[in-house]
Tab-separated table of C-alpha atoms and ligand atoms in Angstrom:
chain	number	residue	atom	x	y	z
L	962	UNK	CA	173.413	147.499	-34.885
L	963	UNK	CA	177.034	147.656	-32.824
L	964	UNK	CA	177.213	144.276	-31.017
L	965	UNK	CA	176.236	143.702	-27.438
L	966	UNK	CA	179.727	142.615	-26.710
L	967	UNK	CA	180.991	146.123	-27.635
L	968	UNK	CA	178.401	148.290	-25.849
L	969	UNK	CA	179.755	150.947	-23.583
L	970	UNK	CA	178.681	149.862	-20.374
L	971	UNK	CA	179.685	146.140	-21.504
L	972	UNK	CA	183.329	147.149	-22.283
L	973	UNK	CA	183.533	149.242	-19.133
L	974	UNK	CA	182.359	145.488	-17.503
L	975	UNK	CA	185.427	144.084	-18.843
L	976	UNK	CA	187.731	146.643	-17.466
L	977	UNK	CA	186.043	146.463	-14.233
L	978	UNK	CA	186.555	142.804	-14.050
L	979	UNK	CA	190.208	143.509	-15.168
L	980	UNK	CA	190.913	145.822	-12.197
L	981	UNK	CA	188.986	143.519	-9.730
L	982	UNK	CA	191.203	140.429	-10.760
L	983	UNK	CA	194.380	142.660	-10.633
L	984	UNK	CA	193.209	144.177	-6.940
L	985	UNK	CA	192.916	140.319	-5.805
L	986	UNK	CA	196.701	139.485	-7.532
L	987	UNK	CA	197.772	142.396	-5.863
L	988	UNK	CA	196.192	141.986	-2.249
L	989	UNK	CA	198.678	139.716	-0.615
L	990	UNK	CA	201.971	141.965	-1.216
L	991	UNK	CA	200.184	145.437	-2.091
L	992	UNK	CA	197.541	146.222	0.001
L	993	UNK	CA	196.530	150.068	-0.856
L	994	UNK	CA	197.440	149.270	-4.443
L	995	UNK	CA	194.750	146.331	-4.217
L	996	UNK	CA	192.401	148.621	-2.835
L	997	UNK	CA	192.766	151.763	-4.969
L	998	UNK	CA	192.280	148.889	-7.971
L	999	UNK	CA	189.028	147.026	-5.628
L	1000	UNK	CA	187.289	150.886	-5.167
L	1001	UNK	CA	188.072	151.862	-8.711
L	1002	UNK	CA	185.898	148.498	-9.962
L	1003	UNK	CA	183.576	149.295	-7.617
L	1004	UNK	CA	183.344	153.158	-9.142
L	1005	UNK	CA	183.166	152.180	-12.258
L	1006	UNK	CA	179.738	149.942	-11.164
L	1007	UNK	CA	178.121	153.289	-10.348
L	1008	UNK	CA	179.262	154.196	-14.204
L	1009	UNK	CA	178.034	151.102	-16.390
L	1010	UNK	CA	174.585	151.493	-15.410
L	1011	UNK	CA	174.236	155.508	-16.021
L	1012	UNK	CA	175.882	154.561	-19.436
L	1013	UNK	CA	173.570	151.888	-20.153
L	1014	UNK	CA	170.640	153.916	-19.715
L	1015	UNK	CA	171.824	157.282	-21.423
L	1016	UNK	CA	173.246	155.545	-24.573
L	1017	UNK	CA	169.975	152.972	-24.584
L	1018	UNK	CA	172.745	150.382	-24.465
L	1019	UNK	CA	170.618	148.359	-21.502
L	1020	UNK	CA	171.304	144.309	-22.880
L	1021	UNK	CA	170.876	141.236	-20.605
L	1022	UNK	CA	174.551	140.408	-21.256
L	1023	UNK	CA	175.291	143.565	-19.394
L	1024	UNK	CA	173.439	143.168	-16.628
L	1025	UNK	CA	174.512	139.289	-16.353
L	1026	UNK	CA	177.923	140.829	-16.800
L	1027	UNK	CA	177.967	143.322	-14.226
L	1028	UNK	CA	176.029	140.727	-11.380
L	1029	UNK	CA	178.371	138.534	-12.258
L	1030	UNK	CA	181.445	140.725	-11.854
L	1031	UNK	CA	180.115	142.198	-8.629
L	1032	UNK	CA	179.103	138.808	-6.907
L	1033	UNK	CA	182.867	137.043	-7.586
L	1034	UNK	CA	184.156	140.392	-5.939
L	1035	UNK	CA	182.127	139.853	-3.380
L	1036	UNK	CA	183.209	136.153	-2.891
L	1037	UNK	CA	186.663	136.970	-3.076
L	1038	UNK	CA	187.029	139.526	-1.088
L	1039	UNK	CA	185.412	137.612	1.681
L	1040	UNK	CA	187.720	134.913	0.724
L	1041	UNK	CA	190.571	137.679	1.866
L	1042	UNK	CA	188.273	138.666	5.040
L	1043	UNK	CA	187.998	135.233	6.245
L	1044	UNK	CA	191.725	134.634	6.132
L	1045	UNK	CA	192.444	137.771	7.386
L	1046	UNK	CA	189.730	137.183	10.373
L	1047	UNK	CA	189.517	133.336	10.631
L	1048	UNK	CA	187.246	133.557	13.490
L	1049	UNK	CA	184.143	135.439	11.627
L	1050	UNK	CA	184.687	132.661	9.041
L	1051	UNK	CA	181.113	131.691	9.539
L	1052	UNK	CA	179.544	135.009	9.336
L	1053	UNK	CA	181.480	135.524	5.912
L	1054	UNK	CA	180.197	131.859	4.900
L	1055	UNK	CA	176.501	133.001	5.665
L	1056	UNK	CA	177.051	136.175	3.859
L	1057	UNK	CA	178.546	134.433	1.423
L	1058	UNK	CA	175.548	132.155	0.946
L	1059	UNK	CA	172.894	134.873	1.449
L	1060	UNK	CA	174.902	137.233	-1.323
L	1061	UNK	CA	174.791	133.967	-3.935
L	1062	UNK	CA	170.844	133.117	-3.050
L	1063	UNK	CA	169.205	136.185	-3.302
L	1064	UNK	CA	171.023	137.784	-6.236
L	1065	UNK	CA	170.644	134.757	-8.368
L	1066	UNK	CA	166.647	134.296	-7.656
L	1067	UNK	CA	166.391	138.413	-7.474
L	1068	UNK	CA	168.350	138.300	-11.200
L	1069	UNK	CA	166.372	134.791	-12.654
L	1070	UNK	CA	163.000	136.477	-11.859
L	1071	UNK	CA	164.005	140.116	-13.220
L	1072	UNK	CA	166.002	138.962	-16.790
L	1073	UNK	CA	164.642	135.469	-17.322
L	1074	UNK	CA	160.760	135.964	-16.723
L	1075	UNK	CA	160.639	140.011	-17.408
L	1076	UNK	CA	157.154	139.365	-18.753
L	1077	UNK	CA	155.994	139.042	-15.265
L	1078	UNK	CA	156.068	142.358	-14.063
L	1079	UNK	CA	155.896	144.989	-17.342
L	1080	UNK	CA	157.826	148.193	-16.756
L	1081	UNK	CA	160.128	146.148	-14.312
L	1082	UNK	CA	163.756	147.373	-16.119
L	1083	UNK	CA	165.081	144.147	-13.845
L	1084	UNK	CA	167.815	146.437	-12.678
L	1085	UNK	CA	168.769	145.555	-9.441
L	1086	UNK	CA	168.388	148.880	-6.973
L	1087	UNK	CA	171.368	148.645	-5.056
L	1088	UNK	CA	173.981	149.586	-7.159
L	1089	UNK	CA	174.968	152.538	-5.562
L	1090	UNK	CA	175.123	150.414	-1.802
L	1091	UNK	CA	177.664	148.796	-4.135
L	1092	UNK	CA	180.156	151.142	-4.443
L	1093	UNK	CA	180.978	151.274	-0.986
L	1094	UNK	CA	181.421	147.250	-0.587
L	1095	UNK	CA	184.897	147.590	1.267
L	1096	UNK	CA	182.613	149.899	4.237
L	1097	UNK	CA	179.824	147.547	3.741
L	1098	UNK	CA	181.909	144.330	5.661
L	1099	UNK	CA	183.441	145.974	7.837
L	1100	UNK	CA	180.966	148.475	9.573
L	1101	UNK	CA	177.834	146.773	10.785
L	1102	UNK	CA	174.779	149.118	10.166
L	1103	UNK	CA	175.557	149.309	6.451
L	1104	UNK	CA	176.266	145.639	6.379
L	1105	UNK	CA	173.421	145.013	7.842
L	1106	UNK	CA	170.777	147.043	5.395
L	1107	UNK	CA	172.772	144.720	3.125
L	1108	UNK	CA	171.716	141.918	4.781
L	1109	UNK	CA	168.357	143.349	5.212
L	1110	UNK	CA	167.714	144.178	1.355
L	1111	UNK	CA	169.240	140.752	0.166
L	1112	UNK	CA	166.546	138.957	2.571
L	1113	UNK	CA	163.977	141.243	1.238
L	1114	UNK	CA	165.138	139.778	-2.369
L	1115	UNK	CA	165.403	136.334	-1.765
L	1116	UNK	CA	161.912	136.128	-0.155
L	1117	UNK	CA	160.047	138.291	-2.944
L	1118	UNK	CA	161.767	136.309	-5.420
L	1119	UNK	CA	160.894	132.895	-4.096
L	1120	UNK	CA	157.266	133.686	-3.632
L	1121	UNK	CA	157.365	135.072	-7.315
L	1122	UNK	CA	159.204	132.150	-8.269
L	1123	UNK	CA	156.374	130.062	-6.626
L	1124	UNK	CA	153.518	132.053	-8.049
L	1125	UNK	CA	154.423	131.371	-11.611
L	1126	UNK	CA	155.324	127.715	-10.837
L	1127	UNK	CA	151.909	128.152	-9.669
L	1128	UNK	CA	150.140	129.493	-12.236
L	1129	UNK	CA	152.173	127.095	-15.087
L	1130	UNK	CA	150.919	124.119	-13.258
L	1131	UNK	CA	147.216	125.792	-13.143
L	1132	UNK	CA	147.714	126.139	-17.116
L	1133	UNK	CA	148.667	122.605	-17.230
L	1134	UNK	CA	152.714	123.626	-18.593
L	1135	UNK	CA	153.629	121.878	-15.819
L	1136	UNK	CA	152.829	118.435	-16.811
L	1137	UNK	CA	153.309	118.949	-20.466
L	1138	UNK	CA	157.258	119.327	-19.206
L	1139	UNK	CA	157.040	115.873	-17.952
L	1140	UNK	CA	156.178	114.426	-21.239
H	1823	LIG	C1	194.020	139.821	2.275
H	1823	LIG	O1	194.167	141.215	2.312
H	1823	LIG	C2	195.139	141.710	3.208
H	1823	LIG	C3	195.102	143.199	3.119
H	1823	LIG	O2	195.198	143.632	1.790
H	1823	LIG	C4	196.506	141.137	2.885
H	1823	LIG	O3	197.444	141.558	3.820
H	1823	LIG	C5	196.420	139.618	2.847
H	1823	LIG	O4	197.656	139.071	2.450
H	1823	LIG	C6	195.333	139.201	1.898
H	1823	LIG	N1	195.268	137.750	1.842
H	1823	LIG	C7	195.099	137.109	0.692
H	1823	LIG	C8	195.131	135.614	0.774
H	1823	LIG	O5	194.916	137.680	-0.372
């Protein structure tokens, strides 16, 4: 079997994460070059996923890979927003914060622990939503389905979170941990 590292979907991760540290090298003196580069990552997000699946390349590096990718976009470009508009710089920081929390218990619950919901592929729905990330800050509705679908996450995966911390300690794993 090919490795994981050279998958399709993988090595179109790399190239996104290529064009999304170029767009930030770039954003300072070339602004529409920085953006063609940010909305060509961002098209190429749509891409990994429908390759994943059609080539039955799916692999938990991959989808690590391309949360990963898309989060430290995220971050950075609201890194650029917040200089750009210093006095939203708290709105970015809670978006910031909400973006980080959710995706990492949404992801931990989906990858980690898939055994807890069969037929769960763990891929996160909201790829597409992705893809128009440069819209998504700056006009409110969308930004705020976002925001609506990231709270959504973060409270689903904290109660599932919960549940099997739960149902370890009911099974007595809990305390065998603390041996
Ligand atoms: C943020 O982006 C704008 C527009 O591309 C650019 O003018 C500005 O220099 C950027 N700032 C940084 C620190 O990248």
């Amino acid at each position: 079997m090919v490795s994981v590292f050279l998958f399709v979907p993988n090595l179109i991760g790399y190239s996104r994460i290529f064009l999304a540290l170029a767009a930030f090298y770039f954003m300072p003196s070339s602004p529409k070059l920085a953006t063609g580069l940010y909305l060509l990552s961002s098209f190429l997000d749509s891409f990994d996923g429908h390759a994943a699946r059609l080539l039955n390349q799916c692999s938990r590096f991959g989808m690590m890979l391309d949360m990963l990718t898309d989060r430290c976009a995220t971050m950075c470009l609201l890194v650029n927003l917040s200089l750009l508009y210093p006095r939203y710089v708290f709105l970015f920081q809670l978006s910031m914060s909400l973006d980080i929390s959710s995706h990492w218990l949404h992801l931990h619950r989906s990858v980690i622990l898939p055994q807890i919901h069969p037929g769960d592929t763990g891929l996160v729905p909201s790829l597409n939503i992705h893809f128009f990330q440069l819209l998504l800050y700056c006009s409110f509705p969308i930004c705020a389905i976002k925001t609506a679908i990231s709270v959504i996450h973060l409270i689903t995966a904290a109660r599932n979170m919960a549940a099997m911390d739960q149902a370890e300690g009911e099974q007595g794993l809990a305390s065998r941990k603390q041996d």
